[in-house]
Amino acid sequence: MNTTTPTREPVPEKREPVLNTVDRVTELCFGLFMALTFVGAIKAVTAGEDTGRKLFLAALGCNLAWGLADAVMFLVRTLADRGQRLSLALTVKREPDRAAAVRALRDALPKALEPLVEDDELELIRARLAAAPTLPPRAHFRRDDFIGAAGIFLLVVVSTFPVALPLLLVKDHVIALIISRVLTLAMLFGAGFALGRYTGAGAMKAGFAMTLLGAVLTMAIIALGG
C-alpha cells in the first residue's frame, strides 16, 4: 500500500487588476465631464472657420493637463495608503503587548467591519506579523503603480475624443455639438451601467442615473452660455 502523500501543486497567485472598475469608470467620467465643460465654456468666445480645430485642440490640451495631474495624484495617494498600512504592520510587529497590538489592528478596521471581526481573528493576524522575518522600513513605488497612473492618464485623455472629435469632423458647429453631447451621454450611460453592475446597485438604474447627471450638466453649461 502506497502511503506517500501526493505533492500539492502550488496555486498560481491571482493577479489583481491595476485599476478596478470604480477607478476606470470614475476616471472616464471625469475626463468626459472635463471635456464637455471645457468645450461648452469656450464655444461662445471662439469664432472663425478654424473653430472646430481650435476647440478640439483646446479640449485635448485641457484633458492632457488634467490627466497628468490626476495620474500624479494617483501615485501620491497610492504611496500614502501603502505607507499607512506599512506603518500599522510595523507597529503591530514591534508591539510587545499582544492586547495593545490587537487594539491597533481593531482601530484600523472600517467601522462597518469592526463588529464582525473577533479579537481571536485579529490575534491570528498579529501573530503572522510578529512572525514575519522582515518588513520594509518604508513604502516604495511598484511597477504596477506607474502602469495604473498611465492608465488613468490615458482614460482621461481618450475620453476627450467622443466629446471633441465631432467638432473637428463636422463643419456645422451646431450639429457637431449635438453629436458631441449625444455621444457623451451614451458613454456616460455605459459607464454608469458598468458601475452599477460592479456594485450591485442595478446596471440599468445606474446607467440612467449617470446619463441624467450628464444631461443636467449639459443643460447647466447651455444655461451658462456654453
Short mmCIF file of C-alpha atoms in Angstrom, two decimals:
data_model
loop_
_atom_site.label_atom_id
_atom_site.label_comp_id
_atom_site.label_asym_id
_atom_site.label_seq_id
_atom_site.Cartn_x
_atom_site.Cartn_y
_atom_site.Cartn_z
CA MET A 1 0.00 0.00 0.00
CA ASN A 2 1.43 3.33 -1.02
CA THR A 3 1.30 5.77 1.88
CA THR A 4 3.11 8.55 0.10
CA THR A 5 1.21 11.81 0.34
CA PRO A 6 0.80 13.36 -3.11
CA THR A 7 2.64 16.58 -3.61
CA ARG A 8 0.32 19.55 -3.70
CA GLU A 9 0.96 21.75 -6.69
CA PRO A 10 1.36 25.44 -5.88
CA VAL A 11 -1.64 27.53 -6.74
CA PRO A 12 -0.68 30.37 -9.10
CA GLU A 13 -1.07 33.77 -7.50
CA LYS A 14 -4.08 35.65 -8.78
CA ARG A 15 -3.06 38.96 -10.30
CA GLU A 16 -5.23 41.83 -9.18
CA PRO A 17 -6.15 44.45 -11.80
CA VAL A 18 -4.07 47.61 -11.58
CA LEU A 19 -7.24 49.73 -11.78
CA ASN A 20 -10.55 48.31 -10.59
CA THR A 21 -13.91 49.03 -12.22
CA VAL A 22 -14.64 52.01 -9.97
CA ASP A 23 -11.27 53.59 -10.83
CA ARG A 24 -11.79 53.10 -14.56
CA VAL A 25 -15.37 54.37 -14.61
CA THR A 26 -14.76 57.41 -12.41
CA GLU A 27 -11.68 58.46 -14.38
CA LEU A 28 -13.54 58.06 -17.67
CA CYS A 29 -16.47 60.13 -16.37
CA PHE A 30 -14.08 62.73 -15.01
CA GLY A 31 -12.48 63.10 -18.44
CA LEU A 32 -15.87 63.30 -20.15
CA PHE A 33 -17.12 65.98 -17.78
CA MET A 34 -13.89 67.96 -18.13
CA ALA A 35 -14.01 67.90 -21.93
CA LEU A 36 -17.76 68.61 -22.04
CA THR A 37 -17.47 71.54 -19.65
CA PHE A 38 -14.41 72.97 -21.37
CA VAL A 39 -15.90 72.76 -24.87
CA GLY A 40 -19.13 74.35 -23.67
CA ALA A 41 -17.32 77.09 -21.80
CA ILE A 42 -15.13 78.25 -24.69
CA LYS A 43 -17.61 77.75 -27.54
CA ALA A 44 -19.23 81.12 -27.07
CA VAL A 45 -15.96 83.05 -27.28
CA THR A 46 -14.41 81.13 -30.18
CA ALA A 47 -15.27 82.08 -33.76
CA GLY A 48 -13.95 81.66 -37.28
CA GLU A 49 -13.53 78.97 -39.87
CA ASP A 50 -10.92 77.19 -37.73
CA THR A 51 -13.22 76.97 -34.70
CA GLY A 52 -13.57 73.17 -34.76
CA ARG A 53 -9.83 72.53 -34.76
CA LYS A 54 -9.27 75.12 -32.03
CA LEU A 55 -11.97 73.60 -29.85
CA PHE A 56 -10.59 70.09 -30.36
CA LEU A 57 -7.02 71.11 -29.53
CA ALA A 58 -8.17 73.18 -26.56
CA ALA A 59 -10.21 70.30 -25.11
CA LEU A 60 -7.39 67.84 -25.74
CA GLY A 61 -4.88 70.15 -24.09
CA CYS A 62 -7.19 70.58 -21.11
CA ASN A 63 -7.55 66.84 -20.60
CA LEU A 64 -3.83 66.23 -21.16
CA ALA A 65 -3.11 68.60 -18.30
CA TRP A 66 -5.79 67.16 -16.02
CA GLY A 67 -4.84 63.60 -16.94
CA LEU A 68 -1.25 64.28 -15.92
CA ALA A 69 -2.33 65.91 -12.66
CA ASP A 70 -4.71 63.05 -11.87
CA ALA A 71 -2.04 60.44 -12.62
CA VAL A 72 0.45 62.14 -10.30
CA MET A 73 -2.15 62.38 -7.52
CA PHE A 74 -2.90 58.67 -8.00
CA LEU A 75 0.78 57.93 -7.32
CA VAL A 76 0.77 60.19 -4.26
CA ARG A 77 -2.40 58.58 -2.89
CA THR A 78 -1.12 55.07 -3.58
CA LEU A 79 2.18 55.66 -1.80
CA ALA A 80 0.44 57.35 1.14
CA ASP A 81 -2.03 54.46 1.55
CA ARG A 82 0.76 51.88 1.32
CA GLY A 83 2.83 53.82 3.84
CA GLN A 84 -0.09 53.92 6.27
CA ARG A 85 -0.59 50.15 6.00
CA LEU A 86 3.13 49.51 6.43
CA SER A 87 3.24 51.78 9.47
CA LEU A 88 0.42 49.76 11.05
CA ALA A 89 2.19 46.48 10.28
CA LEU A 90 5.45 47.72 11.79
CA THR A 91 3.64 49.00 14.89
CA VAL A 92 1.93 45.63 15.43
CA LYS A 93 5.13 43.67 14.78
CA ARG A 94 7.17 45.73 17.27
CA GLU A 95 4.48 45.95 19.96
CA PRO A 96 5.42 43.58 22.84
CA ASP A 97 1.95 43.82 24.38
CA ARG A 98 -0.36 41.49 22.45
CA ALA A 99 -3.51 43.24 23.65
CA ALA A 100 -2.18 46.62 22.52
CA ALA A 101 -1.28 45.20 19.10
CA VAL A 102 -4.77 43.73 18.69
CA ARG A 103 -6.28 47.09 19.65
CA ALA A 104 -4.16 48.79 16.99
CA LEU A 105 -5.50 46.37 14.39
CA ARG A 106 -9.06 46.89 15.55
CA ASP A 107 -8.69 50.68 15.40
CA ALA A 108 -7.62 50.33 11.75
CA LEU A 109 -10.75 48.40 10.76
CA PRO A 110 -13.53 50.20 8.89
CA LYS A 111 -16.42 50.97 11.23
CA ALA A 112 -18.77 48.71 9.28
CA LEU A 113 -16.47 45.70 9.72
CA GLU A 114 -15.45 46.26 13.33
CA PRO A 115 -18.44 44.41 14.91
CA LEU A 116 -17.91 41.46 12.55
CA VAL A 117 -14.28 40.72 13.44
CA GLU A 118 -13.42 38.96 16.69
CA ASP A 119 -10.27 39.58 18.71
CA ASP A 120 -9.21 35.97 18.10
CA GLU A 121 -9.13 36.64 14.37
CA LEU A 122 -7.09 39.80 14.90
CA GLU A 123 -4.72 37.83 17.12
CA LEU A 124 -4.01 35.49 14.20
CA ILE A 125 -3.07 38.49 12.06
CA ARG A 126 -0.91 39.88 14.87
CA ALA A 127 0.87 36.53 15.22
CA ARG A 128 1.62 36.39 11.49
CA LEU A 129 3.02 39.92 11.53
CA ALA A 130 5.10 39.16 14.62
CA ALA A 131 6.50 36.06 12.92
CA ALA A 132 7.26 37.85 9.65
CA PRO A 133 11.05 37.82 9.16
CA THR A 134 11.36 41.35 7.82
CA LEU A 135 9.21 44.26 6.74
CA PRO A 136 10.44 47.12 4.54
CA PRO A 137 11.31 50.22 6.57
CA ARG A 138 9.33 52.47 4.26
CA ALA A 139 6.83 52.30 1.43
CA HIS A 140 8.09 52.21 -2.15
CA PHE A 141 6.55 52.54 -5.56
CA ARG A 142 5.96 49.39 -7.58
CA ARG A 143 5.84 48.88 -11.31
CA ASP A 144 2.05 48.46 -11.24
CA ASP A 145 1.70 51.90 -9.65
CA PHE A 146 3.14 53.54 -12.75
CA ILE A 147 1.04 51.31 -15.00
CA GLY A 148 -2.05 52.45 -13.06
CA ALA A 149 -1.01 56.10 -13.35
CA ALA A 150 -0.51 55.67 -17.10
CA GLY A 151 -3.94 54.04 -17.33
CA ILE A 152 -5.57 56.97 -15.55
CA PHE A 153 -3.80 59.44 -17.84
CA LEU A 154 -4.95 57.56 -20.94
CA LEU A 155 -8.55 57.25 -19.70
CA VAL A 156 -8.83 60.99 -19.10
CA VAL A 157 -7.21 61.84 -22.45
CA VAL A 158 -9.13 59.24 -24.52
CA SER A 159 -12.43 60.49 -23.10
CA THR A 160 -11.75 63.79 -24.89
CA PHE A 161 -12.33 62.32 -28.34
CA PRO A 162 -16.07 61.49 -28.29
CA VAL A 163 -16.73 64.99 -26.95
CA ALA A 164 -14.35 67.00 -29.13
CA LEU A 165 -13.81 64.94 -32.29
CA PRO A 166 -17.21 65.83 -33.88
CA LEU A 167 -16.16 69.48 -33.69
CA LEU A 168 -13.17 68.62 -35.85
CA LEU A 169 -15.02 66.41 -38.35
CA VAL A 170 -18.40 68.17 -38.74
CA LYS A 171 -18.33 71.65 -40.27
CA ASP A 172 -21.68 72.74 -38.86
CA HIS A 173 -20.79 73.54 -35.27
CA VAL A 174 -24.38 73.32 -34.03
CA ILE A 175 -24.75 69.77 -35.38
CA ALA A 176 -21.26 68.92 -34.15
CA LEU A 177 -22.16 69.98 -30.62
CA ILE A 178 -25.37 67.92 -30.73
CA ILE A 179 -23.42 64.85 -31.86
CA SER A 180 -20.81 65.54 -29.19
CA ARG A 181 -23.36 65.70 -26.40
CA VAL A 182 -25.26 62.61 -27.60
CA LEU A 183 -22.02 60.60 -27.70
CA THR A 184 -21.10 61.88 -24.25
CA LEU A 185 -24.45 60.85 -22.79
CA ALA A 186 -24.16 57.43 -24.43
CA MET A 187 -20.72 56.92 -22.90
CA LEU A 188 -21.97 58.10 -19.52
CA PHE A 189 -24.78 55.53 -19.71
CA GLY A 190 -22.23 52.83 -20.48
CA ALA A 191 -20.04 53.96 -17.58
CA GLY A 192 -22.97 54.03 -15.17
CA PHE A 193 -24.13 50.62 -16.43
CA ALA A 194 -20.70 49.11 -15.72
CA LEU A 195 -20.51 50.77 -12.31
CA GLY A 196 -23.99 49.63 -11.33
CA ARG A 197 -23.27 46.04 -12.34
CA TYR A 198 -19.99 46.08 -10.41
CA THR A 199 -21.50 47.49 -7.22
CA GLY A 200 -24.77 45.56 -7.40
CA ALA A 201 -26.80 48.78 -7.42
CA GLY A 202 -28.54 47.85 -10.68
CA ALA A 203 -26.86 48.30 -14.05
CA MET A 204 -29.75 49.98 -15.91
CA LYS A 205 -30.64 52.18 -12.95
CA ALA A 206 -27.06 53.36 -12.54
CA GLY A 207 -26.73 53.88 -16.30
CA PHE A 208 -29.76 56.13 -16.45
CA ALA A 209 -28.67 57.95 -13.28
CA MET A 210 -25.26 58.72 -14.80
CA THR A 211 -26.93 59.81 -18.05
CA LEU A 212 -29.25 62.11 -16.10
CA LEU A 213 -26.26 63.61 -14.34
CA GLY A 214 -24.64 64.26 -17.71
CA ALA A 215 -27.85 65.78 -19.09
CA VAL A 216 -28.16 68.11 -16.09
CA LEU A 217 -24.55 69.18 -16.51
CA THR A 218 -25.06 69.78 -20.23
CA MET A 219 -28.16 71.93 -19.57
CA ALA A 220 -26.24 73.88 -16.94
CA ILE A 221 -23.47 74.54 -19.48
CA ILE A 222 -26.01 75.72 -22.07
CA ALA A 223 -27.72 77.95 -19.49
CA LEU A 224 -24.37 79.50 -18.61
CA GLY A 225 -23.74 80.33 -22.26
CA GLY A 226 -21.98 77.15 -23.38
#
